[in-house]
Amino acid sequence: MERGAKDLHVIHKVPSGDGPYVRAKYLQLVEKDLDASILWFWKAINANDRVESALKDMAVVLKQQDRAEEAIEAIKSFRHLCSNKSQDSLDNLLIDLYKRCGRTKEEIELLKQKLRRIYLGEAFKGKTTKKARSHGKKFQVSIKHETSRLLGNLAWAYMQQGNYLASEVVYRKAQMIDPDANKACNLSLCLMKQGRLDEARCILGNVIGRKFLGDDDDRKTMKRAEELLREIDLQFKHLFLVPNDERELEDEMMEMLDMVIKEWAPFGSKRLPIFEEISQFKDQVGC
């Protein structure tokens, strides 16, 4: 290989070789021809040329082109060709794609499966940390952090469904294990959706007061907390501006809704199914 070609591979992080996967990466990273790169990623998969990398990279490119549904079907169809080690990262890709497509039910189910594997000791194989990769960089992730992260994602998915009670409970569980400012903001938003403005304000006050340490994007989180506090102030002003007769009507409607919910509620345990499965998380992670 000529020196110029070698430098090109190093600069653009294109793997060496001349197979279909290398051709796909060249088209993706150097020529920026994403349509052609997808075609060559398919060729790599069919030729059994670095299938795991080809499948993951193709899914990422399809997502960039707003073809997330195609990426989901590709992963489901060909993940059996990939090693056991790659299944976890494929699950992470699927969760991201489900979120992009608004397929919240499937996102929730996959998040529960990942939490169940941690609970059973399968994800970390009895260890407290494991190696992970993100954006091409390797790092160590703890069982405590990963559990809290997955619970945070699960809580957000519940909130997208409008299931604010489930979202709140899961966010609180995540914060018990490994608290951070971003999840605190999301919990505050969840409480705001339920009309519990004072509780939301208290949590946001802790965020503004920097009670949470180690956040990656501190400035962005602070800005979001300030925006949520302004929204709370606006909602409080609206409450005082609403005429008494309208407030009485709203109270009456809420009472009627409470009665309907009580009639619909099943007898027995009110415990969320996910916590029946991960009830011992707190003891497991030693938090």
PDB file of C-alpha atoms in Angstrom, residues 116-246:
ATOM      1  CA  ARG A 116     -33.053  -8.705  34.451  1.00  0.00           C
ATOM      2  CA  ARG A 117     -29.673  -9.902  33.146  1.00  0.00           C
ATOM      3  CA  ILE A 118     -27.903  -7.597  35.589  1.00  0.00           C
ATOM      4  CA  TYR A 119     -30.113  -8.845  38.425  1.00  0.00           C
ATOM      5  CA  LEU A 120     -29.324 -12.471  37.558  1.00  0.00           C
ATOM      6  CA  GLY A 121     -25.590 -11.735  37.397  1.00  0.00           C
ATOM      7  CA  GLU A 122     -25.355 -12.517  33.680  1.00  0.00           C
ATOM      8  CA  ALA A 123     -24.401  -9.054  32.397  1.00  0.00           C
ATOM      9  CA  PHE A 124     -21.369  -8.531  34.625  1.00  0.00           C
ATOM     10  CA  LYS A 125     -20.527 -12.215  35.198  1.00  0.00           C
ATOM     11  CA  GLY A 126     -20.252 -11.767  38.957  1.00  0.00           C
ATOM     12  CA  LYS A 127     -17.934  -8.734  38.710  1.00  0.00           C
ATOM     13  CA  THR A 128     -18.647  -5.167  39.822  1.00  0.00           C
ATOM     14  CA  THR A 129     -17.324  -3.561  36.615  1.00  0.00           C
ATOM     15  CA  LYS A 130     -16.982  -4.423  32.943  1.00  0.00           C
ATOM     16  CA  LYS A 131     -15.408  -2.939  29.825  1.00  0.00           C
ATOM     17  CA  ALA A 132     -17.632  -0.874  27.550  1.00  0.00           C
ATOM     18  CA  ARG A 133     -17.177   1.116  24.350  1.00  0.00           C
ATOM     19  CA  SER A 134     -18.761   4.379  23.272  1.00  0.00           C
ATOM     20  CA  HIS A 135     -17.863   6.486  20.226  1.00  0.00           C
ATOM     21  CA  GLY A 136     -14.801   4.331  19.641  1.00  0.00           C
ATOM     22  CA  LYS A 137     -13.453   4.736  23.178  1.00  0.00           C
ATOM     23  CA  LYS A 138     -13.130   1.962  25.769  1.00  0.00           C
ATOM     24  CA  PHE A 139     -13.886   2.557  29.438  1.00  0.00           C
ATOM     25  CA  GLN A 140     -14.907   0.755  32.617  1.00  0.00           C
ATOM     26  CA  VAL A 141     -18.544   0.873  33.695  1.00  0.00           C
ATOM     27  CA  SER A 142     -19.728  -0.184  37.154  1.00  0.00           C
ATOM     28  CA  ILE A 143     -22.789  -2.307  37.837  1.00  0.00           C
ATOM     29  CA  LYS A 144     -24.090   0.554  39.972  1.00  0.00           C
ATOM     30  CA  HIS A 145     -23.809   3.121  37.183  1.00  0.00           C
ATOM     31  CA  GLU A 146     -25.174   0.808  34.483  1.00  0.00           C
ATOM     32  CA  THR A 147     -28.194  -0.181  36.570  1.00  0.00           C
ATOM     33  CA  SER A 148     -29.003   3.459  37.298  1.00  0.00           C
ATOM     34  CA  ARG A 149     -28.550   4.391  33.630  1.00  0.00           C
ATOM     35  CA  LEU A 150     -30.916   1.666  32.436  1.00  0.00           C
ATOM     36  CA  LEU A 151     -33.486   2.581  35.080  1.00  0.00           C
ATOM     37  CA  GLY A 152     -33.261   6.204  33.948  1.00  0.00           C
ATOM     38  CA  ASN A 153     -33.913   5.151  30.351  1.00  0.00           C
ATOM     39  CA  LEU A 154     -36.823   2.978  31.488  1.00  0.00           C
ATOM     40  CA  ALA A 155     -38.319   5.850  33.488  1.00  0.00           C
ATOM     41  CA  TRP A 156     -38.054   8.167  30.465  1.00  0.00           C
ATOM     42  CA  ALA A 157     -39.796   5.576  28.282  1.00  0.00           C
ATOM     43  CA  TYR A 158     -42.640   5.305  30.815  1.00  0.00           C
ATOM     44  CA  MET A 159     -42.953   9.090  30.761  1.00  0.00           C
ATOM     45  CA  GLN A 160     -43.257   9.036  26.951  1.00  0.00           C
ATOM     46  CA  GLN A 161     -46.197   6.665  27.432  1.00  0.00           C
ATOM     47  CA  GLY A 162     -47.794   9.103  29.834  1.00  0.00           C
ATOM     48  CA  ASN A 163     -47.359   6.645  32.704  1.00  0.00           C
ATOM     49  CA  TYR A 164     -46.050   9.272  35.102  1.00  0.00           C
ATOM     50  CA  LEU A 165     -46.532   7.227  38.273  1.00  0.00           C
ATOM     51  CA  ALA A 166     -44.374   4.380  36.939  1.00  0.00           C
ATOM     52  CA  SER A 167     -41.851   6.906  35.640  1.00  0.00           C
ATOM     53  CA  GLU A 168     -41.581   8.606  39.030  1.00  0.00           C
ATOM     54  CA  VAL A 169     -41.068   5.339  40.922  1.00  0.00           C
ATOM     55  CA  VAL A 170     -38.352   4.148  38.531  1.00  0.00           C
ATOM     56  CA  TYR A 171     -36.567   7.521  38.558  1.00  0.00           C
ATOM     57  CA  ARG A 172     -36.517   7.450  42.368  1.00  0.00           C
ATOM     58  CA  LYS A 173     -35.066   3.929  42.288  1.00  0.00           C
ATOM     59  CA  ALA A 174     -32.380   5.087  39.828  1.00  0.00           C
ATOM     60  CA  GLN A 175     -31.498   8.058  42.045  1.00  0.00           C
ATOM     61  CA  MET A 176     -31.209   5.792  45.091  1.00  0.00           C
ATOM     62  CA  ILE A 177     -28.584   3.727  43.270  1.00  0.00           C
ATOM     63  CA  ASP A 178     -26.503   6.392  41.508  1.00  0.00           C
ATOM     64  CA  PRO A 179     -27.935   9.940  41.632  1.00  0.00           C
ATOM     65  CA  ASP A 180     -27.151  12.569  39.021  1.00  0.00           C
ATOM     66  CA  ALA A 181     -28.488  15.971  37.990  1.00  0.00           C
ATOM     67  CA  ASN A 182     -29.895  14.895  34.629  1.00  0.00           C
ATOM     68  CA  LYS A 183     -32.152  12.232  36.136  1.00  0.00           C
ATOM     69  CA  ALA A 184     -33.113  14.726  38.853  1.00  0.00           C
ATOM     70  CA  CYS A 185     -34.323  17.129  36.154  1.00  0.00           C
ATOM     71  CA  ASN A 186     -36.292  14.334  34.505  1.00  0.00           C
ATOM     72  CA  LEU A 187     -37.856  13.363  37.840  1.00  0.00           C
ATOM     73  CA  SER A 188     -38.829  16.998  38.354  1.00  0.00           C
ATOM     74  CA  LEU A 189     -40.461  17.063  34.931  1.00  0.00           C
ATOM     75  CA  CYS A 190     -42.361  13.889  35.808  1.00  0.00           C
ATOM     76  CA  LEU A 191     -43.644  15.506  39.017  1.00  0.00           C
ATOM     77  CA  MET A 192     -44.633  18.619  37.086  1.00  0.00           C
ATOM     78  CA  LYS A 193     -46.695  16.450  34.744  1.00  0.00           C
ATOM     79  CA  GLN A 194     -48.533  15.246  37.854  1.00  0.00           C
ATOM     80  CA  GLY A 195     -49.091  18.799  39.110  1.00  0.00           C
ATOM     81  CA  ARG A 196     -46.722  18.355  42.073  1.00  0.00           C
ATOM     82  CA  LEU A 197     -44.918  21.635  41.540  1.00  0.00           C
ATOM     83  CA  ASP A 198     -43.523  22.147  45.049  1.00  0.00           C
ATOM     84  CA  GLU A 199     -41.805  18.734  45.007  1.00  0.00           C
ATOM     85  CA  ALA A 200     -40.392  19.435  41.544  1.00  0.00           C
ATOM     86  CA  ARG A 201     -39.104  22.841  42.664  1.00  0.00           C
ATOM     87  CA  CYS A 202     -37.350  21.278  45.663  1.00  0.00           C
ATOM     88  CA  ILE A 203     -35.494  18.748  43.489  1.00  0.00           C
ATOM     89  CA  LEU A 204     -34.522  21.414  40.953  1.00  0.00           C
ATOM     90  CA  GLY A 205     -33.215  23.525  43.818  1.00  0.00           C
ATOM     91  CA  ASN A 206     -30.818  20.692  44.635  1.00  0.00           C
ATOM     92  CA  VAL A 207     -29.678  20.648  41.005  1.00  0.00           C
ATOM     93  CA  ILE A 208     -29.086  24.414  40.970  1.00  0.00           C
ATOM     94  CA  GLY A 209     -27.321  24.080  44.314  1.00  0.00           C
ATOM     95  CA  ARG A 210     -24.970  21.513  42.727  1.00  0.00           C
ATOM     96  CA  LYS A 211     -25.912  18.715  45.088  1.00  0.00           C
ATOM     97  CA  PHE A 212     -25.067  16.188  42.377  1.00  0.00           C
ATOM     98  CA  LEU A 213     -21.422  15.638  41.470  1.00  0.00           C
ATOM     99  CA  GLY A 214     -19.685  14.189  38.435  1.00  0.00           C
ATOM    100  CA  ASP A 215     -22.117  15.186  35.678  1.00  0.00           C
ATOM    101  CA  ASP A 216     -20.587  15.145  32.210  1.00  0.00           C
ATOM    102  CA  ASP A 217     -22.488  18.166  30.854  1.00  0.00           C
ATOM    103  CA  ASP A 218     -22.946  20.358  33.927  1.00  0.00           C
ATOM    104  CA  ARG A 219     -23.677  23.601  32.074  1.00  0.00           C
ATOM    105  CA  LYS A 220     -26.374  22.063  29.907  1.00  0.00           C
ATOM    106  CA  THR A 221     -28.042  20.455  32.929  1.00  0.00           C
ATOM    107  CA  MET A 222     -27.996  23.719  34.895  1.00  0.00           C
ATOM    108  CA  LYS A 223     -29.625  25.525  31.975  1.00  0.00           C
ATOM    109  CA  ARG A 224     -32.345  22.882  31.757  1.00  0.00           C
ATOM    110  CA  ALA A 225     -33.007  23.097  35.508  1.00  0.00           C
ATOM    111  CA  GLU A 226     -33.378  26.869  35.258  1.00  0.00           C
ATOM    112  CA  GLU A 227     -35.824  26.484  32.352  1.00  0.00           C
ATOM    113  CA  LEU A 228     -37.919  23.996  34.331  1.00  0.00           C
ATOM    114  CA  LEU A 229     -37.983  26.359  37.324  1.00  0.00           C
ATOM    115  CA  ARG A 230     -39.254  29.182  35.084  1.00  0.00           C
ATOM    116  CA  GLU A 231     -41.935  26.847  33.777  1.00  0.00           C
ATOM    117  CA  ILE A 232     -42.976  26.042  37.361  1.00  0.00           C
ATOM    118  CA  ASP A 233     -43.252  29.773  38.119  1.00  0.00           C
ATOM    119  CA  LEU A 234     -45.487  30.232  35.081  1.00  0.00           C
ATOM    120  CA  GLN A 235     -47.699  27.350  36.182  1.00  0.00           C
ATOM    121  CA  PHE A 236     -48.028  28.833  39.669  1.00  0.00           C
ATOM    122  CA  LYS A 237     -49.041  32.177  38.185  1.00  0.00           C
ATOM    123  CA  HIS A 238     -51.643  30.409  36.028  1.00  0.00           C
ATOM    124  CA  LEU A 239     -53.111  28.713  39.106  1.00  0.00           C
ATOM    125  CA  PHE A 240     -53.661  32.061  40.808  1.00  0.00           C
ATOM    126  CA  LEU A 241     -55.107  33.635  37.662  1.00  0.00           C
ATOM    127  CA  VAL A 242     -57.696  30.889  37.048  1.00  0.00           C
ATOM    128  CA  PRO A 243     -61.186  32.053  38.213  1.00  0.00           C
ATOM    129  CA  ASN A 244     -62.607  30.252  41.242  1.00  0.00           C
ATOM    130  CA  ASP A 245     -65.495  28.704  39.303  1.00  0.00           C
ATOM    131  CA  GLU A 246     -63.059  27.170  36.777  1.00  0.00           C
TER     132      GLU A 246
END
